[in-house]
mmCIF file of C-alpha atoms in Angstrom:
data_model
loop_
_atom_site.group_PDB
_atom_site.id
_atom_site.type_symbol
_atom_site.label_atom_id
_atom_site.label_comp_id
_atom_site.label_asym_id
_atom_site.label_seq_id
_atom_site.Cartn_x
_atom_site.Cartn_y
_atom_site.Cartn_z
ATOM 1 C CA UNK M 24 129.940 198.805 217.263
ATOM 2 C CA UNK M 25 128.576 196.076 219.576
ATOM 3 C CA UNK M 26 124.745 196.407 219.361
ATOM 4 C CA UNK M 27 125.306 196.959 223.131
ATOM 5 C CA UNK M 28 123.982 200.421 224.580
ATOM 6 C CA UNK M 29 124.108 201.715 228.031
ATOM 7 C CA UNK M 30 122.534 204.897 229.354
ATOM 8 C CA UNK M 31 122.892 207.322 230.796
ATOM 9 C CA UNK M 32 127.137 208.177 229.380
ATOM 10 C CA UNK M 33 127.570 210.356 232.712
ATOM 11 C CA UNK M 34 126.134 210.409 235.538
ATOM 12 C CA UNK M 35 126.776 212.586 238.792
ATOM 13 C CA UNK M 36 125.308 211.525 242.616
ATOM 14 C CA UNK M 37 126.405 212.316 245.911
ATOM 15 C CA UNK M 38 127.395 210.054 248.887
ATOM 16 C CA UNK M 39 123.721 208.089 249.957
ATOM 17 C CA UNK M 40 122.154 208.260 246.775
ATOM 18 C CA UNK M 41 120.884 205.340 245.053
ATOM 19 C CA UNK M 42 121.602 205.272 240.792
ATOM 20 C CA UNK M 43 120.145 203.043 238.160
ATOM 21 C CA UNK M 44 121.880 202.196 235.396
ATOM 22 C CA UNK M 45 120.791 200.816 231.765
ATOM 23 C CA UNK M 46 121.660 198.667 229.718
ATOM 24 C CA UNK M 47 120.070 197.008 226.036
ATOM 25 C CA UNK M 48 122.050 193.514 225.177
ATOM 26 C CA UNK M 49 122.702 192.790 221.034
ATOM 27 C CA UNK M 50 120.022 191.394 219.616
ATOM 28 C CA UNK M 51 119.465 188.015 220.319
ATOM 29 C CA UNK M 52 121.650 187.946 223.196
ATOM 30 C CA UNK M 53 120.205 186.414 226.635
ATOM 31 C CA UNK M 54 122.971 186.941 228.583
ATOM 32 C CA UNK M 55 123.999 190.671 230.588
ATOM 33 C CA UNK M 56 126.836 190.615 233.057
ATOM 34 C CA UNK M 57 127.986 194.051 234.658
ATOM 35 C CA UNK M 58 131.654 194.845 235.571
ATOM 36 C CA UNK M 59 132.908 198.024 237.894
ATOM 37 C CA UNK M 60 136.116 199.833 236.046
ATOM 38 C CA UNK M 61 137.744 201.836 238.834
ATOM 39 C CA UNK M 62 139.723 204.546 237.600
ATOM 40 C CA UNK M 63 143.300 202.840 236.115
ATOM 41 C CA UNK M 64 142.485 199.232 237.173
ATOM 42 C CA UNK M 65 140.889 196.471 235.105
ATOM 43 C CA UNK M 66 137.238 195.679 235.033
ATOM 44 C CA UNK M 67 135.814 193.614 237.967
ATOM 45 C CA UNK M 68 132.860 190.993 237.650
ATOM 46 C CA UNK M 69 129.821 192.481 239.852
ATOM 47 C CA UNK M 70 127.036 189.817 238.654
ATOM 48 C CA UNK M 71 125.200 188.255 235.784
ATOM 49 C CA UNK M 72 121.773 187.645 234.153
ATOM 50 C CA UNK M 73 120.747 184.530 232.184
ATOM 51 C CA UNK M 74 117.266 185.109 231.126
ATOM 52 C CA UNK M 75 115.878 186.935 233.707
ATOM 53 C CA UNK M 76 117.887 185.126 236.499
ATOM 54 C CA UNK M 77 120.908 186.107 238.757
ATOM 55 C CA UNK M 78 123.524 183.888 237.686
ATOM 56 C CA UNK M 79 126.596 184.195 239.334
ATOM 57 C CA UNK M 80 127.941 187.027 241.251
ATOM 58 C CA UNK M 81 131.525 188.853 241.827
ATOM 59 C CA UNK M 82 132.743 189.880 245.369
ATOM 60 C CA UNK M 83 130.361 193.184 245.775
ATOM 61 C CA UNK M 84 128.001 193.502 248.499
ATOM 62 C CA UNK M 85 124.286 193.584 248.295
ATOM 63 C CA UNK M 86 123.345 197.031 248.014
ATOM 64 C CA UNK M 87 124.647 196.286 244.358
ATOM 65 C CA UNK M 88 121.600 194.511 242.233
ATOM 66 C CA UNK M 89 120.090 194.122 239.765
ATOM 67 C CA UNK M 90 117.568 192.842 237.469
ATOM 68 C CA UNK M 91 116.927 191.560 233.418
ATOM 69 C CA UNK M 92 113.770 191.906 231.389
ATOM 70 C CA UNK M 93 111.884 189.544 229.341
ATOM 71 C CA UNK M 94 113.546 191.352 225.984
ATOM 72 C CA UNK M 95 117.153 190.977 227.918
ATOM 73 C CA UNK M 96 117.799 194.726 228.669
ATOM 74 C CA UNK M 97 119.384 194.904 232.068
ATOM 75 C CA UNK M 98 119.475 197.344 235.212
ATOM 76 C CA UNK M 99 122.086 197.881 237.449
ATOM 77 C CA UNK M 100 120.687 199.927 240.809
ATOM 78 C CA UNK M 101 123.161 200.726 243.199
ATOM 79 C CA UNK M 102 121.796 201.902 246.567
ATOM 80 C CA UNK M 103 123.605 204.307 249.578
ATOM 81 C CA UNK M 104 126.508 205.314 247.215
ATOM 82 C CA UNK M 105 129.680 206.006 248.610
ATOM 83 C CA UNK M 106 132.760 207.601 247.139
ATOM 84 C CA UNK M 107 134.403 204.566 245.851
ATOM 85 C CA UNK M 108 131.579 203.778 243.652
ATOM 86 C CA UNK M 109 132.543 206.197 241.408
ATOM 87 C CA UNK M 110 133.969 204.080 238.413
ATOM 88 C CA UNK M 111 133.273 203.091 234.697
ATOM 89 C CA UNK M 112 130.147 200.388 234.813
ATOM 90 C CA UNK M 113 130.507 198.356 231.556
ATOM 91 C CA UNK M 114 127.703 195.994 230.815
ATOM 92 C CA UNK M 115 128.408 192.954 227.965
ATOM 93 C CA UNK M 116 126.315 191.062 226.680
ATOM 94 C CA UNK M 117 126.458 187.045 225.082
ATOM 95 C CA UNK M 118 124.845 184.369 224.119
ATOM 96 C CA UNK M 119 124.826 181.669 226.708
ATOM 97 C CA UNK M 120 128.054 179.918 225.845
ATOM 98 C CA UNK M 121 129.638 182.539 223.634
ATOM 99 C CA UNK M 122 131.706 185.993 224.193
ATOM 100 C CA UNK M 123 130.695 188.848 226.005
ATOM 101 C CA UNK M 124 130.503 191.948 224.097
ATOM 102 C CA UNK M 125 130.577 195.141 225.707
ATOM 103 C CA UNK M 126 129.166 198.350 225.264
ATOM 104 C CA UNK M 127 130.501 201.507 225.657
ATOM 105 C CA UNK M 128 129.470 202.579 229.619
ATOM 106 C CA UNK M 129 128.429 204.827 232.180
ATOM 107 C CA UNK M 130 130.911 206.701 233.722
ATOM 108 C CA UNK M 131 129.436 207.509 237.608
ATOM 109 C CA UNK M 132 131.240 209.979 239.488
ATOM 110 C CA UNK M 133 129.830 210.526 243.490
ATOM 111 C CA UNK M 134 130.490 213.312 245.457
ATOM 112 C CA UNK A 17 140.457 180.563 240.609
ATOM 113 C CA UNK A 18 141.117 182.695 238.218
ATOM 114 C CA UNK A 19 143.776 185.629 237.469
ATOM 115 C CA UNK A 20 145.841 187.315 235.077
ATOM 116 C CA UNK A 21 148.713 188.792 235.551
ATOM 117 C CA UNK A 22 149.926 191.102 232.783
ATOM 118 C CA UNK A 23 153.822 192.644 232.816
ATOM 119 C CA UNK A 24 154.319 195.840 232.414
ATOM 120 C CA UNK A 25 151.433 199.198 232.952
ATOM 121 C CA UNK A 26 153.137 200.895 230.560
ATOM 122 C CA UNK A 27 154.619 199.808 226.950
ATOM 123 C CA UNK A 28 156.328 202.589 224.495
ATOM 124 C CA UNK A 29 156.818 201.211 220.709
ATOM 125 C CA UNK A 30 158.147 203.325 217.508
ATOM 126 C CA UNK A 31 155.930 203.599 214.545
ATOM 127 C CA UNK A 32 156.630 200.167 212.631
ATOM 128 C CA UNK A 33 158.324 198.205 215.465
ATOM 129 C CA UNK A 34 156.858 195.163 216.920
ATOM 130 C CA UNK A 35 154.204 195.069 219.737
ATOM 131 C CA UNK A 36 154.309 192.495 222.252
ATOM 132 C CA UNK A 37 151.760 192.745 225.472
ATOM 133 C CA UNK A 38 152.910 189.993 228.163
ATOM 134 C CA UNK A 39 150.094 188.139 229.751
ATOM 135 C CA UNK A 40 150.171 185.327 232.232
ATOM 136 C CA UNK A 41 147.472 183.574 233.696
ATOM 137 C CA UNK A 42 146.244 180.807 236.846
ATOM 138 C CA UNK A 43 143.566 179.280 236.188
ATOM 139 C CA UNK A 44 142.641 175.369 238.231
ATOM 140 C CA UNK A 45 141.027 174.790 235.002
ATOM 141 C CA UNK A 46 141.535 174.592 231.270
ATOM 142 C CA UNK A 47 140.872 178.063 230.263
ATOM 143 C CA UNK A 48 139.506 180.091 227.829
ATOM 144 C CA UNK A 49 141.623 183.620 227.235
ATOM 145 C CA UNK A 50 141.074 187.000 225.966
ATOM 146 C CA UNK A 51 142.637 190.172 225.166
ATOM 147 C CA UNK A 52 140.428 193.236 224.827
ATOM 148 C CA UNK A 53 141.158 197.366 224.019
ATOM 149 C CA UNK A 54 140.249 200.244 225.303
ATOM 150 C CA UNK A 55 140.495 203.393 223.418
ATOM 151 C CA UNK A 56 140.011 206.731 225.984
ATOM 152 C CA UNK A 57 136.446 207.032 227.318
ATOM 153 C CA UNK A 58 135.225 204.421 225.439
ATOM 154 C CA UNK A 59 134.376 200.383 226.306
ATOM 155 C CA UNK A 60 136.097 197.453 225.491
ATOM 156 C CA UNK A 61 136.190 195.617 222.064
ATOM 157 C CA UNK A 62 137.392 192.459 221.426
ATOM 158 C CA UNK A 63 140.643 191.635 219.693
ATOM 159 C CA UNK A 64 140.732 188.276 219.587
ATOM 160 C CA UNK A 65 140.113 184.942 221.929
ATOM 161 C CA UNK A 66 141.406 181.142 222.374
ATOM 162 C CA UNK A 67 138.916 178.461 223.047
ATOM 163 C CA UNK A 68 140.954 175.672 222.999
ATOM 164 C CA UNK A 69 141.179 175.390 219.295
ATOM 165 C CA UNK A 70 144.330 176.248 217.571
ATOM 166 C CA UNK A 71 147.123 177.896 219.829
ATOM 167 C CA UNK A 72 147.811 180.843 217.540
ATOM 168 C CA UNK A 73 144.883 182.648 217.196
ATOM 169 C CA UNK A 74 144.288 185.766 214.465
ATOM 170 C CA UNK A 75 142.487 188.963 215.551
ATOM 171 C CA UNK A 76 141.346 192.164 214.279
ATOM 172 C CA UNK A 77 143.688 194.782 213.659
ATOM 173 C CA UNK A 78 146.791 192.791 212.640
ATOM 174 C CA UNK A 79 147.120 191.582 216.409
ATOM 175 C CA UNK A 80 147.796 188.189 217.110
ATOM 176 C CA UNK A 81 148.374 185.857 220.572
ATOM 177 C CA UNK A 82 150.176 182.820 221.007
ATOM 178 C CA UNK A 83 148.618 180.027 223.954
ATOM 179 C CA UNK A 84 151.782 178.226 225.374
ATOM 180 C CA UNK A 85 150.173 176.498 228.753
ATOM 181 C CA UNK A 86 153.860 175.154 229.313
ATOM 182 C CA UNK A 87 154.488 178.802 230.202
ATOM 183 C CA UNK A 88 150.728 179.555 231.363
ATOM 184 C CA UNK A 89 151.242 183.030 228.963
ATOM 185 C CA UNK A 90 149.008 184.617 226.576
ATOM 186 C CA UNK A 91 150.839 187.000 224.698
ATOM 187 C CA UNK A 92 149.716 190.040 222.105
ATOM 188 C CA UNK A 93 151.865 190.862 219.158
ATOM 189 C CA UNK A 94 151.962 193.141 216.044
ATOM 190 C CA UNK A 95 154.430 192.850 213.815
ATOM 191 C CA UNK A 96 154.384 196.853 212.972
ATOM 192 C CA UNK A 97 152.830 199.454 215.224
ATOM 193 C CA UNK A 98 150.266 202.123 214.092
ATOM 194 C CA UNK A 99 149.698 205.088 215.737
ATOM 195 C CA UNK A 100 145.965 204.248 216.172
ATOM 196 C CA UNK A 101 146.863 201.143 218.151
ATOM 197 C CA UNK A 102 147.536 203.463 221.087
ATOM 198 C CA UNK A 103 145.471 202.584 223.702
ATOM 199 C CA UNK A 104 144.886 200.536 226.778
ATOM 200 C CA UNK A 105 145.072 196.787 226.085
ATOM 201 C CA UNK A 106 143.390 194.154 228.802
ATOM 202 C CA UNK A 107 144.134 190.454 228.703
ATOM 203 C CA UNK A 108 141.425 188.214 230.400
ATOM 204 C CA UNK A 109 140.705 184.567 231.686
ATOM 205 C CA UNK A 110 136.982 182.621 232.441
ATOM 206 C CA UNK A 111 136.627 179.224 232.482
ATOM 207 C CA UNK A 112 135.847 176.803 229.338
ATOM 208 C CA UNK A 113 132.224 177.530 229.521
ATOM 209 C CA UNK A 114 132.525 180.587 227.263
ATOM 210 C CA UNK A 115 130.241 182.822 228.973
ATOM 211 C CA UNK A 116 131.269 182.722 232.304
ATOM 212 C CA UNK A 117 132.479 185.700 234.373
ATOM 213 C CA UNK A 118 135.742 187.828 233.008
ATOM 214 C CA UNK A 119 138.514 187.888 235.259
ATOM 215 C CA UNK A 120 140.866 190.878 234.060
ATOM 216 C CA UNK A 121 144.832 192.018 234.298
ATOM 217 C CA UNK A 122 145.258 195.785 235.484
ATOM 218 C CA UNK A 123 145.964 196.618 231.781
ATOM 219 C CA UNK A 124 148.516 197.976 229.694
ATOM 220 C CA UNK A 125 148.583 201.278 228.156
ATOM 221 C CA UNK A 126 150.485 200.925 225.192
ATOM 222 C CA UNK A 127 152.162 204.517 223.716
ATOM 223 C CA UNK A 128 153.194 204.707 220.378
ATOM 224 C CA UNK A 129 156.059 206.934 219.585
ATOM 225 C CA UNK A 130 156.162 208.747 216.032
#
């Protein structure tokens, strides 16, 4: 067990949707970064908060964003879904120089 | 840049025979390295990690990795397999400030044969 939770565990959205996504970071964490876990592939880096700021973002395009809270938790809203969004989104959380710890994810399926 | 290349999508073991998980990386600068498991439906938890401190670094579960930069390689053993250590194993880079972004290998799922 991480500390890290993520709602919802499932989630189910057709093509053009928009989704949000939760996640609450380990206590005393400050740090969130979200990853995209296609089906049989490794996790890829979609972007990362450092108190309350977007810092640093992977190669995914805008209608991917997000946003961090004053107590860390993190959102991850994706808008106009398309097929190949459907994926495991893992969010970790870390304390500024230290290692990202994940939690257990939302698995998004669109139809 | 970053990546990780790890050998082999698939590894079969026997109950009590040695794991080994290849993992090679690029990386333009002085890296820090992780591996990272994945039991079915679940997240990922951390096995173990090298920061640049000693080369052979301990983890949970009786897993160990060896850092050799002369052979830019990373990889997991266990000197005797469990059947709980069946899973899907991920080696990853980021650069030496510790929190940056995770760059990940495609995996490998590692079957353990009674």
């Amino acid at each position: 067990e991480t500390g890290v939770t993520q709602s919802p565990t499932h989630l189910i959205k057709t093509r053009g949707q928009q989704v949000t996504l939760r996640c609450s970071s380990q206590s005393g964490h400050n740090t969130v970064s979200w990853y995209q876990q296609a089906l049989g592939q490794g996790p890829q880096f979609i972007f990362q908060y450092y108190r309350e700021e977007e810092n640093g973002r992977g190669n995914f395009p805008p209608r991917f964003s997000g946003l961090q809270f004053p107590n860390y938790s993190s959102e991850l809203n994706v808008n106009a879904l398309e097929l190949d969004d459907s994926a495991l989104y893992l969010c970790a959380s870390s304390l500024s120089t230290d290692t990202q710890y994940f939690g257990p994810g939302t698995r998004l399926t669109v139809l | 840049a970053q990546s990780v290349t790890q050998l082999g999508s698939h590894v079969s073991v026997s109950e009590g025979a040695l794991v080994l998980l290849r993992c090679n990386y690029s990386s333009s600068v002085p890296p820090y390295l992780f591996w990272y498991v994945q039991y079915p439906n679940q997240g990922l938890q951390l096995l173990l990690k090298y920061t640049s401190a000693a080369t052979l670094v301990k983890g949970i579960n009786g897993f160990e990795a060896e850092f050799k930069k002369s052979e830019t390689s990373f990889h997991l053993t266990k000197p005797s397999a469990h059947m709980s250590d069946a899973a899907e194993y991920f080696c990853a880079v980021s650069g030496n400030f510790g929190n940056e972004k995770l760059t990940f290998g495609t995996g490998t799922r590692l079957t353990i044969i009674p």
